[in-house]
Amino acid sequence: MAESVTDLGETTLLGRRVPISEMPRSAVLSRWIIGLGGLMLLPAIILFHPPITLRHFLVFATFMVLAEVLLTVRVGPGSFYSVSQTFLFVYFVLGGGVAAATMEAVVHFISWVVQRFRRGANQTPLFALFDIGHKVLGALLAAFITAIFYSNRVLAHPIPQHPVGALTVFAIAYFAVTVSLKSIAVWTRAGFSEMRSQLWPKTVLWDAISTATCLPFAIVITLLAGAILYGPAAAVIGIFLAGVSLILRLNVNLRQGNDELKAVNRIGTLINATLDLSQLFSIIAIESSKVVPWDAFFIALAEKESPAIQIIFMTKGGSEITQRTIPRGAGLTGRAISTGELIVYEQQESGVALDDEGTLGGKRRPRSIVVAPMKFGDKVIGAISVQSFQSNAYRPSQSGVLQTIAAQAAIAIRNAQLFASEERARVERDEFFSLVTHEIKNPLTSVQGYADIVEMELAGGNISEAQQAVQVVKAEARKILRLMEDLLDSSKMQAGKFTIRKEPTDLSTVVSTMARKYDGRTDHTFTLKIADDLPTVYGDETRLGQVVENLVSNAVKYSPEKTPIQITLWFDASAVYCSVADKGLGVSPEKLPLIFERFYRVEEGGAEVKGTGLGLFISRQIARMHGGEIRVKSRVGEGSVFTLELPRKAN
Ligand code: ADP
């Protein structure tokens, strides 16, 4: 046997697959005792009462295997409808209890082999053997009970007299005994609560229905046998029973499909009723677990341009456990997102460990995984992944359901994202309007005030005072103009309509002009260091001037008076650099990446300094249009160095 002590495999209990290593000791023990009991009792009895009618054995064992393998209908979790007992009951009449128990053992062994082959059941052979022992014990005990009512002869002999009565007692006893043994298994495994759950009564009910169907037909075969022999009688009734099973199966499939449809419908209604992303995730997790039961679940989101996929793990209760990011294209999830195709994955017990981001860590690896891509039009915006510790946990129809849920989720998530970005845009617009009105109102008020002064001074004949006031009017008007130009530039950049005209440009001229402009306008001490033989760059002189001016004006704005500002120009093999260093406020590391965003301003410290948050945004865009970049190094309270880097090669 390949299984080690630690990997005992799984067994099925009320339709749920349970790892044997996780079962309580009493549950494992009771199985062993019952199983071993049955297995040991059988040879002992065979020895004393060897079964006869071997000729019929093959015929009925074949009928029973066919019925067990082909006609058993799974009505619900753990509930089965089976007509195979018909042949067991008839064979009891033909050969007695021991013969019936032997046939039970052989048939269940064969059907276990077939199932393992067909569905890859993970039950270890040892455990399956005990299951068989369990069944054998059921048949033997039923035979003993029948013997109490009739004679000991029913144990090992055909029952020519009163076959109907003996058969009826055997069938009822068989039902009672097997249900009792099953109860012990469930009770030792999960206690009383499991038996009171809905599953247990359903399981017993369907066992009763099976027995109730099998008993009359077994009687009919027994009676018919007088006229047309056992074999043909069993064949005729077998065909009829096959019809009954197939109709039931059809019905069950239809009902299942109907349930799935309803579930999909319900999820659709629920998720379309909310625009809140976390609420959406919660609904998707809770509702999908009802139709596609899972042990681990996550929603993966792939932003359009982001190189990473964000993964959100959820509980069955619909709350978030944790988030993780994985590189685009990684694992099954990445594959589902890049191909847009549904992935159904079965992890082999002994196979290579699955390198998947989607597992929640811990020791247990999922056996079955389904990843359904969330498609919106032809774009894949993410995926939903369900994982089960059981092998072959998902029927094809369940993967289909998950795909439908994913398609609905895609629309709902997209809507929620659009709503959120609309909301952000609305807030941004409001902020923008209040900023612009504020920024224009101040200089306009000064313009108006100083225009009044000009008028007054002119009326009084004070020409020089009037001229001074006109200077202020002009400076304030320049501010408004500048603001308008910045706004225009930034919206052109947003629309992709901003252009530059490149020609050989001498940066040292640009910088010297700027320094001259500021000289005398502030109390800062400027130093200018320009490397010898500075090469020219290929760029737009006016726009580059705008960048340098912005850096210098920021240095002036955000550093105290009389502190030094140093402008340095140098170059290396690949680029020409212009840095502006101040000893001012500085920017904290977490805000540093943000200062280049449109309209972003550091609120604290420099809040009293006027600005729009456009300067650095525009400057960086201009630098990038030249194939260059603006970098910054800064320490709060010590100062900042902004460096413009421009490539030497024309591009
Ligand atoms: P504005 O100066 O109009 O607010 P910018 O885009 O030029 O807009 O700058 C964005 C923000 O970056 C400023 O609000 C300021 O907080 C910060 N910042 C820019 N330059 C400096 C500097 N030299 N020292 C400290 N903070 C600065």
XYZ file of C-alpha atoms and ligand atoms in Angstrom:
678
model
C 0.000 0.000 0.000
C 1.398 3.350 -0.995
C -0.261 5.411 1.736
C 1.847 6.336 4.691
C 0.579 6.409 8.249
C 0.108 10.144 8.135
C -1.755 10.164 4.864
C -4.694 7.898 5.446
C -6.664 9.398 2.598
C -10.282 10.403 2.831
C -13.553 8.727 3.402
C -17.036 9.803 2.558
C -19.441 10.706 5.288
C -22.867 12.057 4.567
C -21.630 13.167 1.208
C -18.732 15.115 2.607
C -15.236 13.874 2.080
C -13.415 13.701 5.355
C -9.662 13.265 5.682
C -9.243 10.204 7.845
C -6.397 11.812 9.754
C -8.847 14.476 10.919
C -11.501 12.071 12.136
C -11.873 11.516 15.867
C -10.210 8.357 17.079
C -13.524 6.844 18.131
C -14.853 7.225 14.590
C -11.869 5.476 13.061
C -11.997 2.813 15.754
C -15.689 2.072 15.316
C -15.183 1.660 11.598
C -12.346 -0.714 12.163
C -14.255 -2.760 14.691
C -17.396 -2.981 12.579
C -15.434 -3.551 9.376
C -13.110 -6.119 10.876
C -16.060 -7.770 12.594
C -17.846 -8.230 9.280
C -14.744 -9.367 7.463
C -13.776 -11.884 10.114
C -17.275 -13.206 10.614
C -17.737 -13.952 6.941
C -15.008 -16.617 6.486
C -15.991 -18.187 9.788
C -19.569 -18.604 8.649
C -18.607 -19.622 5.127
C -16.531 -22.355 6.677
C -19.486 -23.770 8.611
C -22.206 -22.990 6.092
C -20.620 -22.954 2.653
C -22.820 -21.021 0.216
C -24.415 -23.063 -2.487
C -26.129 -22.126 -5.770
C -22.848 -20.832 -7.203
C -24.487 -20.868 -10.599
C -26.838 -18.081 -9.576
C -24.071 -16.241 -7.819
C -22.490 -14.978 -11.016
C -25.810 -13.937 -12.552
C -26.983 -11.986 -9.500
C -23.586 -10.514 -8.676
C -23.463 -9.181 -12.241
C -26.965 -7.703 -11.957
C -26.096 -6.146 -8.628
C -22.793 -4.638 -9.815
C -24.516 -3.170 -12.873
C -27.289 -1.725 -10.712
C -24.808 -0.382 -8.143
C -22.459 1.197 -10.658
C -24.848 2.360 -13.360
C -28.148 2.957 -11.633
C -27.290 4.457 -8.248
C -28.589 8.019 -8.206
C -27.035 10.648 -5.975
C -30.116 12.520 -4.871
C -28.337 14.937 -2.591
C -25.215 15.127 -0.458
C -24.894 11.690 1.148
C -28.305 10.537 -0.059
C -28.490 7.811 -2.643
C -31.274 5.971 -4.380
C -30.214 2.431 -5.210
C -32.092 -0.516 -6.688
C -29.174 -2.922 -6.308
C -30.574 -4.387 -3.082
C -33.332 -6.034 -5.129
C -30.809 -8.585 -6.317
C -29.328 -9.021 -2.862
C -32.777 -9.801 -1.446
C -33.561 -12.306 -4.206
C -30.191 -13.927 -3.811
C -30.877 -14.271 -0.082
C -33.926 -16.371 -0.982
C -31.842 -18.364 -3.439
C -28.744 -19.009 -1.349
C -29.359 -17.969 2.240
C -27.736 -15.293 4.437
C -24.100 -16.326 4.035
C -24.361 -16.426 0.295
C -26.003 -12.975 0.317
C -23.256 -11.567 2.546
C -20.571 -13.020 0.297
C -22.193 -11.472 -2.717
C -22.427 -8.162 -0.853
C -18.650 -8.306 -0.244
C -17.780 -9.132 -3.840
C -20.139 -6.577 -5.353
C -18.989 -3.725 -3.135
C -15.383 -4.543 -3.782
C -15.939 -4.431 -7.525
C -17.944 -1.221 -7.394
C -15.283 0.398 -5.199
C -12.638 -0.541 -7.771
C -14.806 0.862 -10.560
C -15.453 4.090 -8.661
C -11.832 4.591 -7.786
C -10.992 4.153 -11.424
C -13.805 6.387 -12.629
C -13.828 9.239 -10.165
C -10.485 8.887 -8.457
C -12.035 8.342 -5.028
C -9.365 8.906 -2.477
C -10.483 6.258 -0.042
C -7.502 4.117 0.936
C -7.856 0.410 0.137
C -7.707 -0.435 3.827
C -10.545 1.883 4.647
C -12.543 0.615 1.688
C -12.059 -2.894 2.984
C -13.607 -1.878 6.285
C -16.485 -0.310 4.450
C -17.045 -3.639 2.770
C -16.834 -5.389 6.132
C -19.451 -2.942 7.332
C -21.821 -3.959 4.523
C -21.145 -7.647 5.062
C -21.948 -7.274 8.745
C -25.216 -5.590 7.741
C -26.253 -8.555 5.576
C -25.163 -11.121 8.144
C -26.963 -9.438 11.034
C -30.089 -9.142 8.889
C -29.833 -12.867 8.136
C -29.488 -13.626 11.853
C -32.565 -11.580 12.632
C -34.494 -13.425 9.903
C -33.289 -16.709 11.387
C -34.946 -15.765 14.681
C -38.301 -15.522 12.895
C -37.867 -18.500 10.641
C -35.188 -21.137 11.150
C -31.442 -21.313 11.202
C -31.701 -22.799 7.769
C -32.097 -19.322 6.259
C -28.454 -18.718 7.070
C -27.008 -21.088 4.533
C -29.787 -22.683 2.570
C -32.254 -21.671 -0.073
C -35.646 -20.734 1.281
C -38.270 -22.670 -0.637
C -41.022 -22.265 1.953
C -42.430 -18.851 2.858
C -39.976 -16.983 0.616
C -42.072 -13.816 0.717
C -42.175 -13.602 4.503
C -38.471 -14.357 4.967
C -37.519 -11.948 2.257
C -39.627 -9.190 3.817
C -38.114 -9.703 7.254
C -34.615 -9.805 5.748
C -35.181 -6.580 3.795
C -36.557 -4.678 6.786
C -33.823 -6.029 9.062
C -31.184 -5.149 6.467
C -32.475 -1.589 6.325
C -32.569 -1.301 10.131
C -29.103 -2.764 10.596
C -27.378 -0.733 7.875
C -28.982 2.486 9.094
C -27.849 1.693 12.648
C -24.293 0.984 11.545
C -24.252 4.177 9.495
C -25.528 6.070 12.549
C -22.624 4.794 14.588
C -20.229 6.063 11.919
C -21.859 9.497 11.816
C -22.281 9.760 15.551
C -18.701 8.819 16.376
C -17.491 11.151 13.682
C -19.489 14.266 14.371
C -21.737 13.705 17.337
C -25.436 14.102 17.666
C -25.691 17.496 16.041
C -24.764 16.052 12.654
C -27.532 13.460 12.982
C -30.064 16.118 13.741
C -28.929 18.111 10.728
C -30.977 18.007 7.570
C -28.574 15.655 5.840
C -29.038 12.685 8.107
C -32.844 12.353 7.911
C -32.582 12.725 4.141
C -30.000 9.968 3.943
C -32.214 7.650 6.016
C -35.285 8.629 4.018
C -33.638 7.731 0.717
C -32.347 4.463 2.158
C -35.936 3.706 3.174
C -37.239 4.632 -0.262
C -34.613 2.399 -1.866
C -35.582 -0.535 0.356
C -39.272 0.147 -0.231
C -38.693 -0.033 -4.006
C -36.417 -3.051 -3.868
C -38.549 -5.201 -1.571
C -41.690 -5.502 -3.755
C -39.618 -6.028 -6.885
C -37.560 -8.709 -5.155
C -40.844 -10.401 -4.226
C -42.073 -10.117 -7.829
C -38.867 -11.711 -9.129
C -39.190 -14.525 -6.578
C -42.782 -15.168 -7.587
C -42.099 -14.805 -11.311
C -39.205 -17.226 -11.017
C -41.703 -20.049 -10.589
C -42.877 -19.404 -14.148
C -39.835 -18.115 -16.078
C -36.737 -18.986 -13.987
C -34.715 -16.597 -11.826
C -32.354 -15.212 -14.467
C -34.949 -13.990 -16.985
C -37.237 -12.794 -14.176
C -34.397 -10.698 -12.717
C -33.534 -9.369 -16.188
C -37.119 -8.241 -16.885
C -37.484 -6.510 -13.527
C -33.924 -5.172 -13.828
C -34.857 -3.383 -17.044
C -37.897 -1.897 -15.377
C -35.830 -0.736 -12.381
C -33.268 0.775 -14.737
C -36.094 2.865 -16.178
C -37.141 4.020 -12.706
C -33.552 4.990 -11.806
C -32.979 6.836 -15.049
C -36.176 8.839 -14.675
C -35.157 9.762 -11.131
C -31.670 10.725 -12.296
C -33.141 12.934 -14.998
C -35.343 14.550 -12.421
C -32.445 15.089 -10.018
C -30.340 16.612 -12.790
C -33.179 18.906 -13.746
C -33.674 19.955 -10.137
C -29.969 20.539 -9.677
C -29.883 22.651 -12.826
C -32.901 24.515 -11.583
C -31.280 25.149 -8.183
C -28.134 26.396 -9.870
C -30.149 28.646 -12.128
C -32.001 30.073 -9.164
C -28.747 30.636 -7.313
C -27.196 32.415 -10.276
C -30.313 34.510 -10.577
C -30.253 35.404 -6.897
C -26.586 36.385 -7.030
C -27.319 38.494 -10.084
C -30.079 40.373 -8.326
C -28.038 40.841 -5.154
C -24.844 42.061 -6.749
C -26.598 44.452 -9.044
C -28.184 46.131 -6.070
C -24.946 47.503 -4.669
C -22.135 49.721 -5.884
C -19.974 49.138 -2.863
C -16.970 46.981 -3.753
C -16.419 45.284 -0.402
C -20.109 44.517 -0.083
C -19.983 43.037 -3.570
C -17.093 40.747 -2.701
C -18.967 39.661 0.381
C -22.118 38.733 -1.556
C -20.147 36.875 -4.208
C -18.309 34.836 -1.558
C -21.400 33.948 0.474
C -23.689 33.137 -2.422
C -21.197 31.180 -4.487
C -20.375 28.958 -1.511
C -23.978 27.800 -1.579
C -23.775 26.422 -5.116
C -20.060 25.772 -5.476
C -18.928 24.724 -1.990
C -15.335 25.737 -1.308
C -12.665 25.592 1.367
C -10.788 28.648 0.123
C -12.044 31.476 -2.039
C -10.593 34.622 -3.497
C -11.333 37.385 -5.924
C -8.466 38.571 -8.075
C -8.447 42.037 -9.603
C -6.213 43.008 -12.503
C -5.999 46.749 -13.060
C -5.507 47.752 -16.665
C -1.940 48.998 -16.509
C -0.781 47.499 -13.262
C 1.909 44.811 -13.464
C 0.390 43.079 -10.438
C -2.803 41.220 -9.641
C -4.487 41.980 -6.362
C -5.925 38.975 -4.561
C -8.572 39.256 -1.857
C -9.247 36.175 0.244
C -12.717 35.852 1.736
C -14.354 33.750 4.424
C -17.613 31.838 3.972
C -19.204 34.497 6.145
C -18.264 37.086 3.525
C -15.531 38.983 5.333
C -12.073 39.637 4.037
C -9.250 37.508 5.479
C -6.241 39.018 3.795
C -4.944 40.579 0.595
C -1.960 39.692 -1.473
C -0.457 40.802 -4.757
C 1.084 38.524 -7.340
C 2.825 39.337 -10.604
C 0.608 39.383 -13.669
C 0.595 36.021 -15.385
C 1.640 34.091 -12.277
C -0.003 30.819 -11.337
C -3.392 29.535 -12.393
C -5.031 32.877 -11.659
C -2.584 34.738 -13.850
C -3.159 32.220 -16.590
C -6.940 32.510 -16.352
C -6.660 36.302 -16.518
C -4.253 36.396 -19.440
C -6.089 33.777 -21.504
C -9.616 34.657 -20.384
C -10.405 30.963 -20.109
C -11.932 28.890 -17.341
C -9.373 26.722 -15.580
C -10.330 23.515 -13.793
C -7.356 22.059 -12.010
C -6.949 18.786 -10.186
C -3.895 18.437 -8.041
C -2.624 14.898 -7.887
C -1.879 13.482 -4.479
C 1.639 12.506 -5.404
C 2.090 15.093 -8.127
C 4.370 18.098 -8.127
C 3.244 20.681 -5.591
C 1.195 23.302 -7.322
C 3.014 26.584 -7.497
C -0.028 28.693 -6.998
C -0.380 32.056 -5.386
C -3.947 31.243 -4.557
C -3.407 28.893 -1.673
C -3.825 30.409 1.708
C -0.644 28.950 3.105
C -0.760 26.363 5.828
C -0.129 22.705 5.408
C -3.144 21.555 3.463
C -3.058 22.094 -0.224
C -6.232 22.319 -2.217
C -6.932 19.333 -4.421
C -9.485 20.864 -6.747
C -9.300 24.404 -8.060
C -11.554 26.270 -10.449
C -10.580 29.725 -11.661
C -13.211 31.625 -13.623
C -12.058 34.796 -15.384
C -14.210 37.903 -14.919
C -14.732 39.223 -18.401
C -16.150 42.580 -19.288
C -16.584 42.688 -23.049
C -13.294 41.318 -24.335
C -11.354 42.636 -21.341
C -10.529 40.410 -18.392
C -10.744 42.490 -15.226
C -9.949 39.692 -12.797
C -10.972 36.216 -11.721
C -12.836 34.250 -9.102
C -11.170 31.177 -7.677
C -12.697 28.413 -5.584
C -10.611 25.720 -4.008
C -11.453 22.490 -2.260
C -9.372 20.121 -0.210
C -11.296 17.282 -1.831
C -10.303 15.756 -5.107
C -12.721 16.038 -8.018
C -14.808 18.350 -5.909
C -16.489 20.202 -8.769
C -18.925 18.877 -11.327
C -18.706 20.460 -14.798
C -22.047 22.153 -14.173
C -20.604 23.783 -11.043
C -17.640 25.176 -12.969
C -20.200 26.491 -15.430
C -22.113 28.146 -12.609
C -18.920 29.761 -11.339
C -18.247 31.079 -14.823
C -21.694 32.644 -14.944
C -21.208 34.148 -11.482
C -17.858 35.542 -12.637
C -19.479 37.107 -15.695
C -22.097 38.813 -13.540
C -19.496 39.817 -10.993
C -17.424 41.411 -13.749
C -20.254 43.743 -14.684
C -21.067 44.584 -11.066
C -17.420 45.177 -10.124
C -16.871 47.284 -13.211
C -19.912 49.368 -12.369
C -18.729 49.794 -8.795
C -15.250 50.800 -9.994
C -16.718 53.267 -12.481
C -18.940 54.676 -9.778
C -15.967 55.053 -7.438
C -13.865 56.780 -10.096
C -16.815 59.030 -11.035
C -17.068 59.912 -7.387
C -13.339 60.639 -7.235
C -13.575 62.732 -10.384
C -16.488 64.669 -8.912
C -14.543 65.429 -5.738
C -11.504 66.377 -7.821
C -13.651 68.690 -9.963
C -15.118 70.375 -6.904
C -11.676 70.824 -5.370
C -10.382 72.138 -8.655
C -13.122 74.761 -8.960
C -12.666 75.983 -5.422
C -8.892 76.083 -5.923
C -9.093 78.003 -9.181
C -11.655 80.486 -7.902
C -9.590 80.993 -4.788
C -6.348 81.428 -6.724
C -7.918 83.911 -9.151
C -9.964 85.780 -6.610
C -6.962 86.900 -4.537
C -4.907 88.541 -7.298
C -8.081 89.923 -8.910
C -9.040 91.590 -5.640
C -5.575 93.163 -5.500
C -5.862 94.248 -9.120
C -9.140 95.953 -8.370
C -7.831 97.552 -5.151
C -4.642 98.831 -6.751
C -6.526 100.086 -9.821
C -8.574 102.216 -7.426
C -5.342 103.466 -5.873
C -3.943 104.301 -9.344
C -7.072 106.279 -10.117
C -6.910 108.084 -6.792
C -3.214 108.926 -7.065
C -3.623 110.138 -10.643
C -6.477 112.376 -9.551
C -4.217 113.754 -6.819
C -1.387 114.190 -9.328
C 0.908 111.727 -7.511
C 2.467 110.179 -10.587
C 5.199 108.120 -8.884
C 2.754 106.549 -6.357
C 0.429 105.782 -9.243
C 3.318 104.117 -11.103
C 4.155 101.959 -8.070
C 0.541 100.838 -7.813
C 0.537 100.016 -11.557
C 3.542 97.709 -10.955
C 1.508 95.783 -8.384
C -1.441 95.579 -10.791
C 0.898 94.194 -13.463
C 2.446 91.628 -11.062
C -0.948 90.382 -9.953
C -2.174 90.182 -13.546
C 0.956 88.139 -14.374
C 0.016 85.705 -11.607
C -3.439 85.216 -13.100
C -1.977 84.780 -16.557
C 0.539 82.274 -15.237
C -2.195 80.293 -13.525
C -4.239 80.245 -16.723
C -1.230 79.062 -18.706
C -0.556 76.277 -16.205
C -4.173 75.145 -16.324
C -4.129 75.177 -20.094
C -0.852 73.228 -20.225
C -2.046 70.639 -17.773
C -5.331 70.024 -19.535
C -3.494 69.785 -22.861
C -1.196 67.216 -21.270
C -4.154 65.255 -19.939
C -5.676 65.233 -23.412
C -2.351 64.304 -24.999
C -2.318 67.530 -27.032
C 0.695 69.162 -25.453
C 3.578 69.478 -27.898
C 7.160 70.674 -27.712
C 9.524 71.970 -30.357
C 13.003 70.543 -30.045
C 16.177 72.264 -31.144
C 19.757 72.398 -29.848
C 19.515 74.264 -26.552
C 22.161 75.576 -24.227
C 20.933 74.882 -20.700
C 23.482 77.224 -19.141
C 21.866 80.185 -20.923
C 18.431 79.060 -19.755
C 19.638 78.787 -16.171
C 21.603 82.063 -16.128
C 18.595 83.949 -17.494
C 16.479 82.449 -14.739
C 18.974 83.323 -12.017
C 19.153 86.937 -13.283
C 15.365 87.118 -13.188
C 15.269 86.097 -9.540
C 18.285 88.123 -8.490
C 17.111 90.960 -6.291
C 13.524 89.670 -6.193
C 14.097 87.584 -3.069
C 16.366 87.579 -0.042
C 17.751 84.154 -0.823
C 21.393 83.813 -1.735
C 21.784 82.195 -5.129
C 24.907 80.330 -6.220
C 25.310 79.084 -9.762
C 27.768 76.335 -10.664
C 28.081 75.433 -14.321
C 30.450 72.696 -15.520
C 32.885 73.621 -18.281
C 32.104 72.447 -21.797
C 28.511 71.714 -20.935
C 27.060 70.033 -24.018
C 23.881 71.356 -25.578
C 20.713 69.343 -25.275
C 18.064 68.815 -27.881
C 14.942 70.393 -26.503
C 12.345 73.133 -26.279
C 14.083 76.171 -24.802
C 10.919 77.876 -23.551
C 9.527 74.740 -21.930
C 12.850 73.847 -20.328
C 13.000 77.403 -19.016
C 9.557 76.849 -17.546
C 10.795 73.725 -15.758
C 13.855 75.446 -14.292
C 11.764 78.422 -13.286
C 9.305 76.159 -11.519
C 12.062 74.414 -9.586
C 13.657 77.719 -8.619
C 10.358 79.328 -7.643
C 9.492 76.292 -5.491
C 12.900 76.511 -3.795
C 12.169 80.177 -3.078
C 8.600 79.498 -1.919
C 9.384 76.568 0.350
C 12.534 77.773 2.078
C 13.012 80.591 4.604
C 14.391 83.952 3.522
C 18.152 84.451 3.448
C 18.827 80.717 3.096
C 20.993 79.628 0.170
C 19.707 78.197 -3.086
C 22.229 76.462 -5.249
C 21.776 75.722 -8.937
C 24.248 73.260 -10.435
C 24.696 72.173 -14.044
C 26.841 69.160 -14.881
C 26.930 66.211 -17.264
C 28.143 62.673 -17.777
C 28.337 60.364 -20.785
C 24.595 59.970 -21.122
C 22.888 63.059 -19.740
C 23.007 66.708 -18.735
C 21.778 67.533 -15.238
C 20.405 70.643 -13.602
C 19.819 70.531 -9.879
C 18.186 73.106 -7.634
C 19.027 72.664 -3.950
C 17.448 74.543 -1.073
C 17.675 74.476 2.728
C 13.951 74.708 3.254
C 10.987 72.757 4.571
C 11.702 69.489 2.795
C 9.110 66.832 2.034
C 8.440 63.680 4.069
C 9.300 60.370 2.331
C 5.673 59.186 2.106
C 4.564 62.404 0.377
C 7.550 62.529 -1.955
C 6.087 60.362 -4.738
C 2.852 62.363 -4.599
C 4.178 65.849 -5.181
C 4.378 65.220 -8.926
C 0.662 64.466 -9.127
C -1.732 66.964 -10.621
C -3.093 69.386 -8.002
C -1.217 67.669 -5.180
C 0.039 70.016 -2.474
C 1.591 69.192 0.867
C -0.873 70.693 3.285
C 1.144 71.072 6.463
C 4.132 73.425 6.767
C 3.818 75.078 3.378
C 0.061 75.535 3.577
C 0.333 79.293 3.879
C 2.373 79.383 0.678
C 0.193 79.850 -2.372
C 0.194 77.333 -5.192
C -1.938 75.120 -7.378
C -0.078 71.827 -7.267
C 0.405 72.016 -11.030
C 4.041 73.121 -11.314
C 5.811 69.843 -10.650
C 3.215 67.868 -12.608
C 3.809 70.013 -15.680
C 7.576 70.048 -15.155
C 7.838 66.281 -14.952
C 5.678 65.846 -18.065
C 7.902 68.273 -19.965
C 11.035 66.451 -18.757
C 9.581 63.129 -19.857
C 8.606 64.483 -23.256
C 12.305 65.216 -23.676
C 13.134 61.618 -22.755
C 14.335 62.880 -19.374
C 13.143 62.865 -15.785
C 12.918 64.956 -12.637
C 14.144 63.324 -9.443
C 14.014 64.565 -5.910
C 15.871 63.997 -2.684
C 14.476 65.610 0.389
C 14.592 65.609 4.190
C 11.995 67.288 6.335
C 13.465 70.420 7.942
C 16.765 70.140 6.050
C 15.895 70.910 2.444
C 15.386 69.421 -0.966
C 17.314 68.818 -4.161
C 15.324 68.594 -7.374
C 17.318 67.360 -10.361
C 16.294 67.680 -13.976
C 17.973 65.064 -16.142
C 18.012 65.388 -19.938
C 19.541 62.866 -22.332
C 22.516 64.037 -24.380
C 21.510 62.124 -27.476
C 18.828 63.646 -29.621
C 15.654 61.605 -29.473
P 2.680 74.345 -5.982
O 4.023 74.839 -5.624
O 1.919 75.236 -6.874
O 1.876 73.909 -4.794
P 4.070 72.138 -7.284
O 3.533 71.067 -8.167
O 5.158 72.964 -7.825
O 2.822 73.007 -6.838
O 4.550 71.459 -5.946
C 3.753 70.496 -5.302
C 4.070 70.463 -3.828
O 5.389 69.955 -3.625
C 4.075 71.796 -3.161
O 2.803 72.152 -2.706
C 5.043 71.632 -2.016
O 4.361 71.144 -0.893
C 5.998 70.563 -2.491
N 7.286 71.121 -2.920
C 7.673 71.447 -4.170
N 8.931 71.931 -4.175
C 9.355 71.946 -2.901
C 10.576 72.346 -2.241
N 11.624 72.843 -2.933
N 10.655 72.178 -0.888
C 9.597 71.682 -0.194
N 8.435 71.303 -0.754
C 8.308 71.439 -2.081
